[in-house]
Structure formats: structure tokens, C-alpha cells
Amino acid sequence: MTTPCTLSTLVERWPLATPFHVSGHTVEAASVLVVSLRSGQHEGRGEAAGVYYRGETPDGMADQIAAVRPDIERGISREDLIALMPAGGARNAVDAALWSLTAQRRGTTVAQLAGRPRLRPLRTSFTVGVDTVEAMAEAARGYEDALALKIKLDGSPLDADRLLAIRAARPGVELSVDANQGWTQDHMIRMLPVMQHVGVELLEQPLPVGEDVCLESMSYPIRLAADESFQDLDDLATVARRYHVVNVKLDKCGGLTRALSLITPIRDLGLSVMVGCMPCTSLGVAPAYVLGQLSDRVDLDGPCFLAEDRTPSFQYRNGYLLGPASPWGSDETHHEAN
């Protein structure tokens, strides 16, 4: 049963402690859209950063939501929302707010609604952004409690030295590499001996979307993960011929509701499930934390990049992500963004 509600949106900017670089893109702040759905004494909130390579911005997502605001405020189910809005950050923020509002009205938590009454801490990777060799090695050392590091590389000749320096700095940590579409096939082949030497376990999105067909005929001893090449279910058959792991980001697929429905089709094709995020606050991580309970790999370090997170916040201890004391779905408090 759906219930009428009042919708509001707010654009927030959360500065990063230091700029974060990936191939072809630099982030200086987590600019996010927060959606609020209020019904009586309850308020559900959701956050989205958007998909930067689709050109999504907080203002653009707010406009997209405004266009369907009457439909949402009349009362809408999460399943109806999937039919109403396309996949993307805007739908993710509304979907998260609906989960939270429903949980509050029923006196429970989102995790319990999703059939995961007990949430366990999740081992997560921590991301080292593209930088100089020395800076990346120092960043790797800074994650002293990390059990797994994700190394961003950009396809430049420095990539090999970056990996070697990071391995020297952190000899025992698990390593994965994320190229964010920034490599060529030749660079990928050249990097293979280096990655094998340092023990890279996963290579994520090495080639641009549309240029990764060569992966179907390549014999590659390192597991490959699809990020940009996987947007939603329509991409799955192609992805299964080229990759071993699928990175399910909530902004890409349009929310936790849709993401939960993707788990079985992904696994039915013999693929592993990974959940990831961009720099965001703990509100943005909350639904992904629920999805992470069903995932094989977790990359949810988005709040680690912030100069300050909102409250309640997730904690990172000994390489694990731990949920806040106030479960998502309860009436949350929060810091104002800068």
C-alpha cells in the first residue's frame, strides 16, 4: 500500500580532504543530491552522486525528479518507480528515500525489509587515486589497516612504476587495478607481466566501452571486472562473454530495488557480484551496504575521501566497513554540508 508524501530535494557539496583523480576525471568535492520524502512524523532520505560519465549532476537529477514529482507525492511503490523513471542517480536517490520511509512507517529497518535482518561488517577495498609514483605509494602506506587496495591507473607509462612502488610500500595487501576505460589493448598486454609480478587479483574496466570486444578472444590470467561496460540487465549477456565480475553501482542501475533484482541473473551466468560507489557520504553508502551483504566483492570507501562525513556515519576499522549505531531507516540526524 502506498502513502502520499511530500518530496523535497537539496543539493549538497561535501569537500574532499584531497582531490581524487581517476583516468580522465578529477573530483574535488562530493556533490550530491539528497531527496527527502516526508509522511506524517516520518522522513525518508536518499542520496545520489550521479554517474559522471553520463553527464549527471545534482541539479540535473533534481530537475528530473521535479518532472515526476506529482506522481511520487501521490504515493508510489519502489516497483512503480522503476517504470516511472529511467535508471540513474535520480531514481537511486528516490528509491533510497522510499526504502527509508517505508522502514520507519513499519517500525523496522531497511535491512529487515530487504530480508537481511543481521548486517555483518564488510571487508572493503580502499582506493588509491591516480597521482605521481611517490604520492601513490605514500597513499597506499596511509591505508595502514587496509586488507585490500584498489589502484587507479590511467594508461600512462608511469603505471608500471606506480604498481611496483605500491607493492613495495604494502607487501602483504590484496591489490586490484581500475583503469576506468583509460587503457588500450597494447597497454593492457604490456602491463600484464607487472600485474602478475605484484600479484594483482582483479583488473577493472581496462578498455573503453565498445572497444572491449577483444576481451572475448584474449586469454587473460587475471580476473576482469566490468564497471562502465555494465549499466543494466541489457548489457549482461555481452558482459558475460568478456568479464568475470560485475560492478553494480546503485547510481548506475537506479537504486537498491533494481540492484537486488540483478543479483540472480548475474550469478546465473557464472559471474561474481561487486558493489562500488563514487565519493559520497554515509547516506549514499547506506543502501549499498545492504547490497554488499549479498556481494562477493565490496568497494565502498566513498566517505573516506571526505574532509567530514555526516552523522550517523559508517566506520572503517581493520579493513572492514561497519554500519552506524543508528540503523538506516530510523530517523537520522545529519551535518549540514559545506
Coordinates of C-alpha atoms in Angstrom, one line a residue:
M1 CA 0.0 0.0 0.0
T2 CA 1.4 3.4 -1.0
T3 CA 1.0 6.5 1.1
P4 CA 1.0 10.2 -0.1
C5 CA 4.2 12.1 0.9
T6 CA 5.9 15.5 0.5
L7 CA 9.0 15.5 -1.6
S8 CA 11.9 17.9 -1.4
T9 CA 15.4 17.9 -2.8
L10 CA 18.6 19.6 -1.7
V11 CA 22.0 19.9 -3.5
E12 CA 24.9 19.4 -1.1
R13 CA 28.7 19.8 -1.6
W14 CA 31.0 17.8 0.7
P15 CA 34.6 18.8 0.2
L16 CA 37.2 16.0 -0.1
A17 CA 40.3 16.0 2.1
T18 CA 42.4 16.0 -1.1
P19 CA 41.4 15.9 -4.8
F20 CA 40.7 12.4 -6.1
H21 CA 41.9 11.5 -9.6
V22 CA 40.8 8.7 -11.9
S23 CA 41.5 8.3 -15.6
G24 CA 40.2 11.5 -17.3
H25 CA 38.4 12.8 -14.3
T26 CA 39.2 14.7 -11.1
V27 CA 36.9 15.1 -8.1
E28 CA 37.4 17.9 -5.5
A29 CA 34.1 17.5 -3.6
A30 CA 31.3 15.0 -3.4
S31 CA 28.4 17.0 -5.0
V32 CA 25.3 15.0 -4.2
L33 CA 21.5 15.3 -4.4
V34 CA 19.6 14.5 -1.2
V35 CA 15.9 13.5 -1.6
S36 CA 13.6 13.8 1.3
L37 CA 10.1 12.1 1.4
R38 CA 8.1 13.1 4.4
S39 CA 4.8 11.5 5.6
G40 CA 3.5 12.5 8.9
Q41 CA 6.2 12.3 11.5
H42 CA 8.5 10.2 9.3
E43 CA 11.1 11.3 6.8
G44 CA 13.0 9.0 4.5
R45 CA 16.1 10.3 2.8
G46 CA 18.3 9.1 0.0
E47 CA 21.5 10.4 -1.7
A48 CA 22.9 10.2 -5.2
A49 CA 26.2 11.5 -6.7
G50 CA 25.1 10.6 -10.2
V51 CA 27.0 9.0 -13.0
Y52 CA 29.7 11.5 -14.1
Y53 CA 30.4 9.9 -17.5
R54 CA 26.7 10.2 -18.4
G55 CA 26.8 13.9 -17.5
E56 CA 24.6 13.5 -14.5
T57 CA 24.8 16.4 -12.0
P58 CA 22.9 17.1 -8.8
D59 CA 21.0 20.0 -10.4
G60 CA 20.1 17.8 -13.4
M61 CA 18.9 15.0 -11.2
A62 CA 16.8 17.4 -9.2
D63 CA 15.1 18.6 -12.5
Q64 CA 14.5 15.0 -13.5
I65 CA 12.8 14.3 -10.2
A66 CA 10.7 17.5 -10.4
A67 CA 9.2 16.4 -13.7
V68 CA 7.6 13.4 -11.9
R69 CA 7.1 14.9 -8.5
P70 CA 3.2 14.7 -8.6
D71 CA 3.4 11.0 -9.3
I72 CA 5.8 10.4 -6.4
E73 CA 3.9 12.6 -3.9
R74 CA 0.6 10.9 -4.7
G75 CA 2.2 7.7 -3.3
I76 CA 4.3 5.3 -5.3
S77 CA 5.9 1.9 -4.7
R78 CA 9.5 1.1 -5.4
E79 CA 8.5 -1.2 -8.2
D80 CA 6.3 1.6 -9.8
L81 CA 9.3 3.9 -9.5
I82 CA 11.3 1.7 -11.8
A83 CA 8.6 2.1 -14.5
L84 CA 8.3 5.8 -13.9
M85 CA 12.0 6.9 -14.1
P86 CA 15.0 5.7 -16.1
A87 CA 18.0 4.1 -14.4
G88 CA 20.4 6.7 -12.9
G89 CA 21.2 8.7 -9.9
A90 CA 17.9 10.5 -9.7
R91 CA 16.0 7.2 -9.4
N92 CA 18.5 5.9 -6.9
A93 CA 18.0 8.8 -4.5
V94 CA 14.2 8.5 -4.6
D95 CA 14.4 4.7 -4.3
A96 CA 16.6 5.0 -1.2
A97 CA 14.2 7.6 0.3
L98 CA 11.3 5.2 -0.3
W99 CA 13.1 2.3 1.4
S100 CA 13.8 4.5 4.4
L101 CA 10.3 6.0 4.7
T102 CA 8.7 2.6 4.4
A103 CA 11.0 1.1 7.1
Q104 CA 10.2 4.0 9.5
R105 CA 6.5 3.7 9.0
R106 CA 6.7 0.0 9.7
G107 CA 8.9 0.4 12.7
T108 CA 11.8 -1.6 11.3
T109 CA 15.0 -1.1 9.3
V110 CA 15.7 -1.2 5.6
A111 CA 17.9 -4.3 6.1
Q112 CA 15.0 -6.2 7.6
L113 CA 12.7 -5.1 4.8
A114 CA 15.3 -6.4 2.4
G115 CA 15.4 -9.8 4.2
R116 CA 18.8 -9.2 5.8
P117 CA 18.0 -8.7 9.5
R118 CA 21.6 -9.1 10.6
L119 CA 24.1 -6.9 8.8
R120 CA 27.7 -8.1 9.1
P121 CA 30.8 -5.9 8.7
L122 CA 32.1 -5.9 5.1
R123 CA 35.7 -6.2 4.1
T124 CA 36.1 -3.3 1.6
S125 CA 38.9 -2.2 -0.7
F126 CA 40.3 1.3 -0.3
T127 CA 41.1 3.4 -3.4
V128 CA 44.4 5.0 -4.3
G129 CA 43.8 7.7 -6.9
V130 CA 46.0 8.5 -9.9
D131 CA 49.0 10.6 -8.9
T132 CA 52.8 10.5 -9.1
V133 CA 54.6 7.3 -8.2
E134 CA 55.7 8.7 -4.8
A135 CA 52.3 10.1 -3.9
M136 CA 50.5 6.9 -4.7
A137 CA 53.0 4.8 -2.7
E138 CA 52.5 7.2 0.2
A139 CA 48.7 7.0 -0.1
A140 CA 48.9 3.2 0.0
R141 CA 51.0 3.4 3.2
G142 CA 48.4 5.7 4.6
Y143 CA 45.8 2.9 4.5
E144 CA 47.7 1.1 7.2
D145 CA 44.7 -1.0 8.3
A146 CA 43.5 -1.9 4.7
L147 CA 43.3 -5.5 3.7
A148 CA 42.7 -4.7 0.1
L149 CA 43.6 -1.7 -2.1
K150 CA 42.1 -0.6 -5.5
I151 CA 44.7 1.2 -7.6
K152 CA 43.5 3.7 -10.1
L153 CA 45.8 3.8 -13.3
D154 CA 45.4 6.0 -16.3
G155 CA 47.3 4.2 -19.2
S156 CA 50.4 6.3 -19.0
P157 CA 54.0 4.9 -18.9
L158 CA 54.0 5.6 -15.2
D159 CA 51.5 2.8 -14.5
A160 CA 54.1 0.1 -14.1
D161 CA 56.2 2.1 -11.7
R162 CA 53.2 3.1 -9.7
L163 CA 52.2 -0.6 -9.2
L164 CA 55.8 -1.6 -8.3
A165 CA 56.1 1.2 -5.7
I166 CA 52.7 0.4 -4.1
R167 CA 53.6 -3.2 -3.8
A168 CA 56.9 -2.3 -2.2
A169 CA 55.1 0.0 0.2
R170 CA 52.4 -2.6 1.1
P171 CA 53.9 -6.0 0.5
G172 CA 51.0 -8.1 2.0
V173 CA 47.9 -6.2 0.9
E174 CA 45.5 -7.5 -1.8
L175 CA 45.7 -5.4 -4.9
S176 CA 43.2 -4.7 -7.7
V177 CA 43.6 -2.3 -10.6
D178 CA 40.9 0.0 -12.0
A179 CA 41.7 1.7 -15.3
N180 CA 38.3 3.5 -15.8
Q181 CA 38.4 2.8 -19.6
G182 CA 41.8 4.5 -19.8
W183 CA 43.9 1.7 -21.3
T184 CA 44.5 0.5 -24.8
Q185 CA 44.8 -3.2 -25.7
D186 CA 48.5 -2.8 -26.2
H187 CA 49.0 -1.1 -22.8
M188 CA 46.9 -3.9 -21.2
I189 CA 49.2 -6.5 -22.7
R190 CA 52.3 -4.6 -21.6
M191 CA 51.0 -4.3 -18.1
L192 CA 50.2 -8.0 -17.7
P193 CA 53.7 -9.1 -16.5
V194 CA 53.9 -6.3 -14.0
M195 CA 50.4 -7.1 -12.6
Q196 CA 51.4 -10.7 -12.3
H197 CA 54.6 -9.8 -10.6
V198 CA 52.9 -7.8 -7.9
G199 CA 50.0 -10.2 -7.6
V200 CA 47.1 -8.1 -8.9
E201 CA 43.9 -10.2 -8.3
L202 CA 41.4 -8.2 -10.4
L203 CA 41.5 -5.7 -13.3
E204 CA 38.5 -3.5 -13.6
Q205 CA 37.3 -1.9 -16.9
P206 CA 40.7 -1.6 -18.7
L207 CA 39.2 -0.7 -22.1
P208 CA 36.6 1.9 -23.2
V209 CA 33.1 0.7 -23.6
G210 CA 32.6 -0.5 -27.2
E211 CA 36.4 -1.3 -27.5
D212 CA 36.4 -4.3 -25.2
V213 CA 35.2 -6.9 -27.7
C214 CA 38.8 -8.1 -27.9
L215 CA 38.4 -9.5 -24.4
E216 CA 36.3 -12.3 -25.9
S217 CA 39.3 -13.7 -27.7
M218 CA 42.1 -12.8 -25.2
S219 CA 43.5 -15.3 -22.8
Y220 CA 44.0 -13.3 -19.7
P221 CA 45.1 -14.9 -16.3
I222 CA 43.8 -12.0 -14.2
R223 CA 40.1 -11.8 -13.4
L224 CA 38.3 -8.9 -15.2
A225 CA 35.6 -6.7 -13.8
A226 CA 33.0 -4.7 -15.8
D227 CA 32.1 -1.3 -14.5
E228 CA 31.2 1.2 -17.3
S229 CA 30.5 -1.8 -19.6
F230 CA 27.7 -2.9 -17.3
Q231 CA 24.8 -0.4 -16.9
D232 CA 21.8 -2.7 -16.5
L233 CA 20.4 -6.0 -17.4
D234 CA 20.5 -5.4 -21.2
D235 CA 24.3 -5.4 -21.0
L236 CA 24.6 -8.7 -19.1
A237 CA 24.9 -11.2 -22.0
T238 CA 27.7 -9.2 -23.6
V239 CA 29.5 -8.7 -20.3
A240 CA 29.4 -12.4 -19.5
R241 CA 31.5 -13.1 -22.7
R242 CA 34.2 -10.6 -21.7
Y243 CA 34.4 -10.3 -17.9
H244 CA 34.2 -12.4 -14.7
V245 CA 32.9 -9.8 -12.2
V246 CA 30.2 -7.2 -12.5
N247 CA 30.4 -3.9 -10.5
V248 CA 26.8 -3.0 -9.5
K249 CA 26.7 0.7 -8.5
L250 CA 23.3 2.0 -7.3
D251 CA 23.6 5.2 -9.3
K252 CA 24.1 3.2 -12.5
C253 CA 21.2 0.8 -12.1
G254 CA 18.9 3.2 -10.4
G255 CA 18.6 2.1 -6.8
L256 CA 18.7 -0.8 -4.3
T257 CA 15.4 -2.2 -5.6
R258 CA 16.8 -2.7 -9.1
A259 CA 20.2 -3.9 -7.8
L260 CA 18.7 -6.6 -5.7
S261 CA 16.8 -8.0 -8.8
L262 CA 20.1 -8.1 -10.7
I263 CA 21.9 -10.5 -8.3
T264 CA 20.4 -13.7 -9.5
P265 CA 20.7 -13.0 -13.3
I266 CA 24.4 -12.1 -12.8
R267 CA 25.1 -15.2 -10.8
D268 CA 23.1 -17.4 -13.2
L269 CA 25.7 -16.6 -15.8
G270 CA 28.6 -17.6 -13.5
L271 CA 29.7 -14.1 -12.8
S272 CA 30.6 -12.6 -9.4
V273 CA 28.9 -9.5 -7.9
M274 CA 30.8 -6.5 -6.8
V275 CA 29.3 -3.4 -5.2
G276 CA 31.0 0.0 -5.6
C277 CA 30.5 3.7 -5.2
M278 CA 31.9 7.1 -6.0
P279 CA 32.9 9.7 -3.3
C280 CA 29.8 10.2 -1.3
T281 CA 28.6 10.5 2.3
S282 CA 27.4 7.7 4.6
L283 CA 23.9 8.3 3.5
G284 CA 24.9 7.3 0.0
V285 CA 26.7 4.2 1.2
A286 CA 23.7 3.0 3.4
P287 CA 21.7 1.2 0.6
A288 CA 25.0 -0.1 -0.9
Y289 CA 25.9 -1.6 2.5
V290 CA 22.7 -3.7 2.3
L291 CA 23.6 -4.8 -1.2
G292 CA 27.1 -5.6 0.0
Q293 CA 25.7 -8.3 2.2
L294 CA 24.9 -10.3 -1.0
S295 CA 28.1 -9.3 -2.9
D296 CA 31.3 -11.2 -3.4
R297 CA 33.5 -8.0 -3.5
V298 CA 32.9 -4.7 -1.8
D299 CA 34.4 -1.3 -2.8
L300 CA 32.5 1.1 -0.5
D301 CA 35.1 3.6 0.7
G302 CA 33.4 6.7 -0.7
P303 CA 33.1 8.6 2.7
C304 CA 36.8 8.0 3.3
F305 CA 37.7 10.8 0.9
L306 CA 35.6 13.4 2.7
A307 CA 37.0 16.1 4.9
E308 CA 34.0 15.5 7.1
D309 CA 31.1 13.0 6.9
R310 CA 27.5 13.3 8.0
T311 CA 26.1 11.8 11.2
P312 CA 25.3 8.9 11.7
S313 CA 28.3 7.7 9.8
F314 CA 29.9 4.4 8.8
Q315 CA 33.1 3.4 10.4
Y316 CA 36.2 1.9 8.8
R317 CA 38.2 -0.4 11.1
N318 CA 40.9 -3.0 10.3
G319 CA 39.9 -3.1 6.7
Y320 CA 36.2 -3.5 7.3
L321 CA 33.1 -1.3 6.8
L322 CA 30.8 -1.2 9.9
G323 CA 27.3 0.2 9.9
P324 CA 26.4 3.2 12.2
A325 CA 24.8 2.6 15.6
S326 CA 21.5 4.2 14.2
P327 CA 20.3 1.8 11.5
W328 CA 19.3 3.2 8.2
G329 CA 15.5 3.5 8.2
S330 CA 15.4 5.2 11.6
D331 CA 15.1 8.9 12.0
E332 CA 18.6 10.1 11.1
T333 CA 20.4 13.2 12.1
H334 CA 22.9 14.8 9.8
H335 CA 25.5 17.5 9.5
E336 CA 24.9 20.4 7.1
A337 CA 27.1 20.2 4.0
N338 CA 29.6 23.0 3.3

